[in-house]
Amino acid sequence: MDGHTCHEHPQSHRGERVLQQLRIAVGSDKAGRDHATALTDDLRASSLVSSIIDISALDGQGRAAYPEIAFAAAQLVADGRADRALLVCHTGLGMAIAANKIPGIRAVTAHDSWSVRCAVLSNNAQVLTLGQGIVGLGLARRLVEEWLTYRFDDTCSAAAKIETISAFEDRWQGRSAADAH
Ligand SMILES: O=C[C@H](O)[C@H](O)COP(=O)(O)O
């Protein structure tokens, strides 16, 4: 295969270059609120985060179900108003399913360090979802800390595969638009 893989590229490793700060959208449903609150505090304290949009805080009553939170956060990313989103529900699964409905979004649930790493370096996922019912807060905090250090390298061999996904999505959307007329 042409090009270096995301795992080989020296710049893909932690701490070897100055990292651009990230704008993060963060949100949760009731089942993910405790983790999300603590993780948001961590994001606020991180030198790798330039700004936070707290979707849950915009949800005045705090009763929104996971699809609404996921759609809102993913839309911010798709619109270019946030670089990434961090979403927490009971399992992380529903948040990922919902966020992936927004065109252009690659959302994954990941509960281990290697998956978090590959989610960014291999899959260029902009959305990470966690399950408060699946991982303890200590692990969740560590995963998010690690997540912030990864940046996708669009010169690595993974980039063509992401492009294949995007091209498929563009074709599909074009077909849907044509069907609507
Ligand atoms: O995936 C969904 C989440 O785990 C959510 O927090 C719980 O959803 P439910 O109440 O529909 O099970």
PDB file of C-alpha atoms and ligand atoms in Angstrom:
ATOM      1  CA  MET A   1       0.000   0.000   0.000  1.00  0.00           C
ATOM      2  CA  ASP A   2       1.231   3.529  -0.811  1.00  0.00           C
ATOM      3  CA  GLY A   3       2.154   5.976   1.908  1.00  0.00           C
ATOM      4  CA  HIS A   4       2.899   5.523   5.558  1.00  0.00           C
ATOM      5  CA  THR A   5       0.201   4.139   7.787  1.00  0.00           C
ATOM      6  CA  CYS A   6      -1.101   6.277  10.585  1.00  0.00           C
ATOM      7  CA  HIS A   7       0.694   3.979  12.990  1.00  0.00           C
ATOM      8  CA  GLU A   8       4.078   4.498  11.371  1.00  0.00           C
ATOM      9  CA  HIS A   9       4.123   8.234  10.932  1.00  0.00           C
ATOM     10  CA  PRO A  10       6.331   9.854  13.568  1.00  0.00           C
ATOM     11  CA  GLN A  11       4.061  12.854  13.869  1.00  0.00           C
ATOM     12  CA  SER A  12       1.231  10.568  14.868  1.00  0.00           C
ATOM     13  CA  HIS A  13       2.838   9.882  18.196  1.00  0.00           C
ATOM     14  CA  ARG A  14       2.129  11.870  21.273  1.00  0.00           C
ATOM     15  CA  GLY A  15       4.166  14.869  22.298  1.00  0.00           C
ATOM     16  CA  GLU A  16       6.334  15.153  19.185  1.00  0.00           C
ATOM     17  CA  ARG A  17       4.914  18.325  17.713  1.00  0.00           C
ATOM     18  CA  VAL A  18       3.036  21.401  18.770  1.00  0.00           C
ATOM     19  CA  LEU A  19      -0.620  20.485  18.684  1.00  0.00           C
ATOM     20  CA  GLN A  20      -3.277  22.850  17.479  1.00  0.00           C
ATOM     21  CA  GLN A  21      -5.947  23.512  20.087  1.00  0.00           C
ATOM     22  CA  LEU A  22      -9.382  22.034  19.541  1.00  0.00           C
ATOM     23  CA  ARG A  23     -12.903  23.426  19.756  1.00  0.00           C
ATOM     24  CA  ILE A  24     -14.990  20.762  21.449  1.00  0.00           C
ATOM     25  CA  ALA A  25     -18.748  20.287  21.608  1.00  0.00           C
ATOM     26  CA  VAL A  26     -19.700  18.213  24.630  1.00  0.00           C
ATOM     27  CA  GLY A  27     -23.052  16.743  25.574  1.00  0.00           C
ATOM     28  CA  SER A  28     -24.834  14.003  27.435  1.00  0.00           C
ATOM     29  CA  ASP A  29     -28.216  12.669  28.314  1.00  0.00           C
ATOM     30  CA  LYS A  30     -29.262  12.074  31.915  1.00  0.00           C
ATOM     31  CA  ALA A  31     -27.536   8.690  31.967  1.00  0.00           C
ATOM     32  CA  GLY A  32     -24.201  10.237  31.050  1.00  0.00           C
ATOM     33  CA  ARG A  33     -24.422  13.480  32.967  1.00  0.00           C
ATOM     34  CA  ASP A  34     -22.057  12.763  35.861  1.00  0.00           C
ATOM     35  CA  HIS A  35     -19.204  11.650  33.624  1.00  0.00           C
ATOM     36  CA  ALA A  36     -19.895  14.468  31.164  1.00  0.00           C
ATOM     37  CA  THR A  37     -19.777  17.087  33.910  1.00  0.00           C
ATOM     38  CA  ALA A  38     -16.401  15.868  35.161  1.00  0.00           C
ATOM     39  CA  LEU A  39     -15.023  15.495  31.629  1.00  0.00           C
ATOM     40  CA  THR A  40     -16.156  18.994  30.745  1.00  0.00           C
ATOM     41  CA  ASP A  41     -14.203  20.313  33.726  1.00  0.00           C
ATOM     42  CA  ASP A  42     -11.151  18.455  32.421  1.00  0.00           C
ATOM     43  CA  LEU A  43     -11.650  19.922  28.950  1.00  0.00           C
ATOM     44  CA  ARG A  44     -11.866  23.414  30.418  1.00  0.00           C
ATOM     45  CA  ALA A  45      -8.544  22.854  32.179  1.00  0.00           C
ATOM     46  CA  SER A  46      -6.774  21.387  29.143  1.00  0.00           C
ATOM     47  CA  SER A  47      -4.202  23.404  27.221  1.00  0.00           C
ATOM     48  CA  LEU A  48      -5.232  21.425  24.125  1.00  0.00           C
ATOM     49  CA  VAL A  49      -8.764  22.855  24.134  1.00  0.00           C
ATOM     50  CA  SER A  50      -9.460  26.378  22.896  1.00  0.00           C
ATOM     51  CA  SER A  51     -13.216  26.440  23.476  1.00  0.00           C
ATOM     52  CA  ILE A  52     -16.120  24.289  24.607  1.00  0.00           C
ATOM     53  CA  ILE A  53     -19.733  24.329  23.519  1.00  0.00           C
ATOM     54  CA  ASP A  54     -21.748  22.542  26.185  1.00  0.00           C
ATOM     55  CA  ILE A  55     -24.807  21.164  24.413  1.00  0.00           C
ATOM     56  CA  SER A  56     -26.306  19.898  27.644  1.00  0.00           C
ATOM     57  CA  ALA A  57     -26.141  23.393  29.124  1.00  0.00           C
ATOM     58  CA  LEU A  58     -28.166  24.673  26.169  1.00  0.00           C
ATOM     59  CA  ASP A  59     -30.781  22.078  27.037  1.00  0.00           C
ATOM     60  CA  GLY A  60     -32.434  24.170  29.768  1.00  0.00           C
ATOM     61  CA  GLN A  61     -34.451  21.418  31.420  1.00  0.00           C
ATOM     62  CA  GLY A  62     -31.668  18.883  31.051  1.00  0.00           C
ATOM     63  CA  ARG A  63     -34.149  16.333  29.793  1.00  0.00           C
ATOM     64  CA  ALA A  64     -33.163  15.927  26.173  1.00  0.00           C
ATOM     65  CA  ALA A  65     -32.809  12.354  24.987  1.00  0.00           C
ATOM     66  CA  TYR A  66     -29.556  11.215  23.433  1.00  0.00           C
ATOM     67  CA  PRO A  67     -30.571  11.637  19.770  1.00  0.00           C
ATOM     68  CA  GLU A  68     -31.254  15.369  20.132  1.00  0.00           C
ATOM     69  CA  ILE A  69     -27.978  15.950  21.960  1.00  0.00           C
ATOM     70  CA  ALA A  70     -26.023  13.911  19.425  1.00  0.00           C
ATOM     71  CA  PHE A  71     -27.636  15.621  16.427  1.00  0.00           C
ATOM     72  CA  ALA A  72     -26.898  19.090  17.852  1.00  0.00           C
ATOM     73  CA  ALA A  73     -23.273  18.314  18.671  1.00  0.00           C
ATOM     74  CA  ALA A  74     -22.571  16.551  15.393  1.00  0.00           C
ATOM     75  CA  GLN A  75     -24.168  19.379  13.444  1.00  0.00           C
ATOM     76  CA  LEU A  76     -21.762  21.833  15.086  1.00  0.00           C
ATOM     77  CA  VAL A  77     -18.874  19.688  13.860  1.00  0.00           C
ATOM     78  CA  ALA A  78     -20.356  19.255  10.392  1.00  0.00           C
ATOM     79  CA  ASP A  79     -20.861  23.030  10.154  1.00  0.00           C
ATOM     80  CA  GLY A  80     -17.248  23.672  11.137  1.00  0.00           C
ATOM     81  CA  ARG A  81     -18.189  25.397  14.385  1.00  0.00           C
ATOM     82  CA  ALA A  82     -16.472  22.696  16.450  1.00  0.00           C
ATOM     83  CA  ASP A  83     -13.530  20.464  15.600  1.00  0.00           C
ATOM     84  CA  ARG A  84     -14.750  17.506  17.617  1.00  0.00           C
ATOM     85  CA  ALA A  85     -17.550  16.339  19.861  1.00  0.00           C
ATOM     86  CA  LEU A  86     -17.480  14.300  23.046  1.00  0.00           C
ATOM     87  CA  LEU A  87     -20.789  12.653  23.920  1.00  0.00           C
ATOM     88  CA  VAL A  88     -21.766  10.543  26.917  1.00  0.00           C
ATOM     89  CA  CYS A  89     -24.840   8.393  27.479  1.00  0.00           C
ATOM     90  CA  HIS A  90     -25.322   5.104  29.305  1.00  0.00           C
ATOM     91  CA  THR A  91     -23.478   2.990  26.725  1.00  0.00           C
ATOM     92  CA  GLY A  92     -22.180   5.566  24.225  1.00  0.00           C
ATOM     93  CA  LEU A  93     -23.864   3.528  21.517  1.00  0.00           C
ATOM     94  CA  GLY A  94     -27.003   5.536  20.905  1.00  0.00           C
ATOM     95  CA  MET A  95     -25.004   8.762  20.773  1.00  0.00           C
ATOM     96  CA  ALA A  96     -22.770   7.294  18.066  1.00  0.00           C
ATOM     97  CA  ILE A  97     -25.688   5.942  16.051  1.00  0.00           C
ATOM     98  CA  ALA A  98     -27.447   9.317  16.141  1.00  0.00           C
ATOM     99  CA  ALA A  99     -24.329  11.421  15.480  1.00  0.00           C
ATOM    100  CA  ASN A 100     -23.505   9.288  12.437  1.00  0.00           C
ATOM    101  CA  LYS A 101     -26.790  10.359  10.837  1.00  0.00           C
ATOM    102  CA  ILE A 102     -25.353  13.834  10.311  1.00  0.00           C
ATOM    103  CA  PRO A 103     -23.647  13.954   6.896  1.00  0.00           C
ATOM    104  CA  GLY A 104     -19.881  14.101   7.100  1.00  0.00           C
ATOM    105  CA  ILE A 105     -19.709  12.817  10.656  1.00  0.00           C
ATOM    106  CA  ARG A 106     -17.664   9.828  11.748  1.00  0.00           C
ATOM    107  CA  ALA A 107     -18.649   8.979  15.315  1.00  0.00           C
ATOM    108  CA  VAL A 108     -17.323   6.041  17.291  1.00  0.00           C
ATOM    109  CA  THR A 109     -17.770   4.543  20.708  1.00  0.00           C
ATOM    110  CA  ALA A 110     -14.388   3.638  22.209  1.00  0.00           C
ATOM    111  CA  HIS A 111     -13.585   2.442  25.691  1.00  0.00           C
ATOM    112  CA  ASP A 112      -9.904   1.542  25.416  1.00  0.00           C
ATOM    113  CA  SER A 113      -6.771   3.526  24.623  1.00  0.00           C
ATOM    114  CA  TRP A 114      -5.936   1.823  21.342  1.00  0.00           C
ATOM    115  CA  SER A 115      -9.418   2.268  19.937  1.00  0.00           C
ATOM    116  CA  VAL A 116      -9.423   5.934  20.918  1.00  0.00           C
ATOM    117  CA  ARG A 117      -6.061   6.364  19.210  1.00  0.00           C
ATOM    118  CA  CYS A 118      -7.114   4.586  16.035  1.00  0.00           C
ATOM    119  CA  ALA A 119     -10.468   6.372  15.976  1.00  0.00           C
ATOM    120  CA  VAL A 120      -8.559   9.561  15.235  1.00  0.00           C
ATOM    121  CA  LEU A 121      -5.385   8.377  13.495  1.00  0.00           C
ATOM    122  CA  SER A 122      -6.977   5.682  11.340  1.00  0.00           C
ATOM    123  CA  ASN A 123     -10.645   6.650  11.023  1.00  0.00           C
ATOM    124  CA  ASN A 124     -10.441  10.438  11.379  1.00  0.00           C
ATOM    125  CA  ALA A 125     -13.480  10.245  13.647  1.00  0.00           C
ATOM    126  CA  GLN A 126     -14.484  13.684  14.853  1.00  0.00           C
ATOM    127  CA  VAL A 127     -16.902  12.375  17.475  1.00  0.00           C
ATOM    128  CA  LEU A 128     -16.036  10.190  20.446  1.00  0.00           C
ATOM    129  CA  THR A 129     -18.836   8.681  22.490  1.00  0.00           C
ATOM    130  CA  LEU A 130     -18.459   7.091  25.918  1.00  0.00           C
ATOM    131  CA  GLY A 131     -20.765   5.057  28.120  1.00  0.00           C
ATOM    132  CA  GLN A 132     -21.057   6.085  31.745  1.00  0.00           C
ATOM    133  CA  GLY A 133     -22.491   2.652  32.437  1.00  0.00           C
ATOM    134  CA  ILE A 134     -19.529   0.968  30.739  1.00  0.00           C
ATOM    135  CA  VAL A 135     -16.408   2.744  31.977  1.00  0.00           C
ATOM    136  CA  GLY A 136     -15.567   4.298  35.304  1.00  0.00           C
ATOM    137  CA  LEU A 137     -14.790   7.975  35.499  1.00  0.00           C
ATOM    138  CA  GLY A 138     -11.069   7.402  35.953  1.00  0.00           C
ATOM    139  CA  LEU A 139     -10.732   5.527  32.682  1.00  0.00           C
ATOM    140  CA  ALA A 140     -13.031   7.951  30.880  1.00  0.00           C
ATOM    141  CA  ARG A 141     -10.857  10.876  31.983  1.00  0.00           C
ATOM    142  CA  ARG A 142      -7.717   9.121  30.818  1.00  0.00           C
ATOM    143  CA  LEU A 143      -9.256   8.251  27.438  1.00  0.00           C
ATOM    144  CA  VAL A 144     -10.323  11.833  26.851  1.00  0.00           C
ATOM    145  CA  GLU A 145      -6.908  13.139  27.880  1.00  0.00           C
ATOM    146  CA  GLU A 146      -5.329  10.815  25.308  1.00  0.00           C
ATOM    147  CA  TRP A 147      -7.950  11.617  22.664  1.00  0.00           C
ATOM    148  CA  LEU A 148      -6.994  15.297  22.800  1.00  0.00           C
ATOM    149  CA  THR A 149      -3.398  14.501  21.834  1.00  0.00           C
ATOM    150  CA  TYR A 150      -4.196  12.802  18.514  1.00  0.00           C
ATOM    151  CA  ARG A 151      -4.498  14.555  15.167  1.00  0.00           C
ATOM    152  CA  PHE A 152      -5.365  12.860  11.892  1.00  0.00           C
ATOM    153  CA  ASP A 153      -2.573  13.005   9.319  1.00  0.00           C
ATOM    154  CA  ASP A 154      -4.151  13.444   5.911  1.00  0.00           C
ATOM    155  CA  THR A 155      -0.937  12.352   4.177  1.00  0.00           C
ATOM    156  CA  CYS A 156      -1.078   8.853   5.677  1.00  0.00           C
ATOM    157  CA  SER A 157      -2.467   5.824   3.873  1.00  0.00           C
ATOM    158  CA  ALA A 158      -5.678   5.938   5.900  1.00  0.00           C
ATOM    159  CA  ALA A 159      -6.725   9.165   4.188  1.00  0.00           C
ATOM    160  CA  ALA A 160      -7.771   7.481   0.941  1.00  0.00           C
ATOM    161  CA  LYS A 161     -10.139   5.195   2.841  1.00  0.00           C
ATOM    162  CA  ILE A 162     -11.760   8.118   4.592  1.00  0.00           C
ATOM    163  CA  GLU A 163     -12.106   9.767   1.195  1.00  0.00           C
ATOM    164  CA  THR A 164     -13.840   6.618  -0.092  1.00  0.00           C
ATOM    165  CA  ILE A 165     -16.387   6.910   2.715  1.00  0.00           C
ATOM    166  CA  SER A 166     -16.918  10.613   2.064  1.00  0.00           C
ATOM    167  CA  ALA A 167     -17.311  10.065  -1.675  1.00  0.00           C
ATOM    168  CA  PHE A 168     -19.875   7.340  -1.060  1.00  0.00           C
ATOM    169  CA  GLU A 169     -21.785   9.650   1.233  1.00  0.00           C
ATOM    170  CA  ASP A 170     -21.693  12.466  -1.330  1.00  0.00           C
ATOM    171  CA  ARG A 171     -22.982  10.125  -4.062  1.00  0.00           C
ATOM    172  CA  TRP A 172     -25.729   8.840  -1.784  1.00  0.00           C
ATOM    173  CA  GLN A 173     -26.811  12.343  -0.847  1.00  0.00           C
ATOM    174  CA  GLY A 174     -26.843  13.361  -4.483  1.00  0.00           C
ATOM    175  CA  ARG A 175     -29.046  10.403  -5.267  1.00  0.00           C
ATOM    176  CA  SER A 176     -31.404  11.235  -2.404  1.00  0.00           C
ATOM    177  CA  ALA A 177     -31.666  14.830  -3.544  1.00  0.00           C
ATOM    178  CA  ALA A 178     -32.459  13.695  -7.075  1.00  0.00           C
ATOM    179  CA  ASP A 179     -35.105  11.259  -5.751  1.00  0.00           C
ATOM    180  CA  ALA A 180     -36.814  14.098  -3.891  1.00  0.00           C
ATOM    181  CA  HIS A 181     -37.478  15.966  -7.148  1.00  0.00           C
TER     182      HIS A 181
HETATM  183  O1  LIG B   1     -27.585   4.272  23.726  1.00  0.00           O
HETATM  184  C1  LIG B   1     -28.329   4.889  24.491  1.00  0.00           C
HETATM  185  C2  LIG B   1     -27.883   5.311  25.806  1.00  0.00           C
HETATM  186  O2  LIG B   1     -27.251   4.298  26.517  1.00  0.00           O
HETATM  187  C3  LIG B   1     -28.909   6.036  26.640  1.00  0.00           C
HETATM  188  O3  LIG B   1     -28.255   6.682  27.690  1.00  0.00           O
HETATM  189  C4  LIG B   1     -30.010   5.187  27.219  1.00  0.00           C
HETATM  190  O4  LIG B   1     -31.004   5.029  26.300  1.00  0.00           O
HETATM  191  P1  LIG B   1     -32.335   4.201  26.679  1.00  0.00           P
HETATM  192  O5  LIG B   1     -32.925   4.898  27.867  1.00  0.00           O
HETATM  193  O6  LIG B   1     -33.182   4.307  25.467  1.00  0.00           O
HETATM  194  O7  LIG B   1     -31.912   2.790  26.996  1.00  0.00           O
END
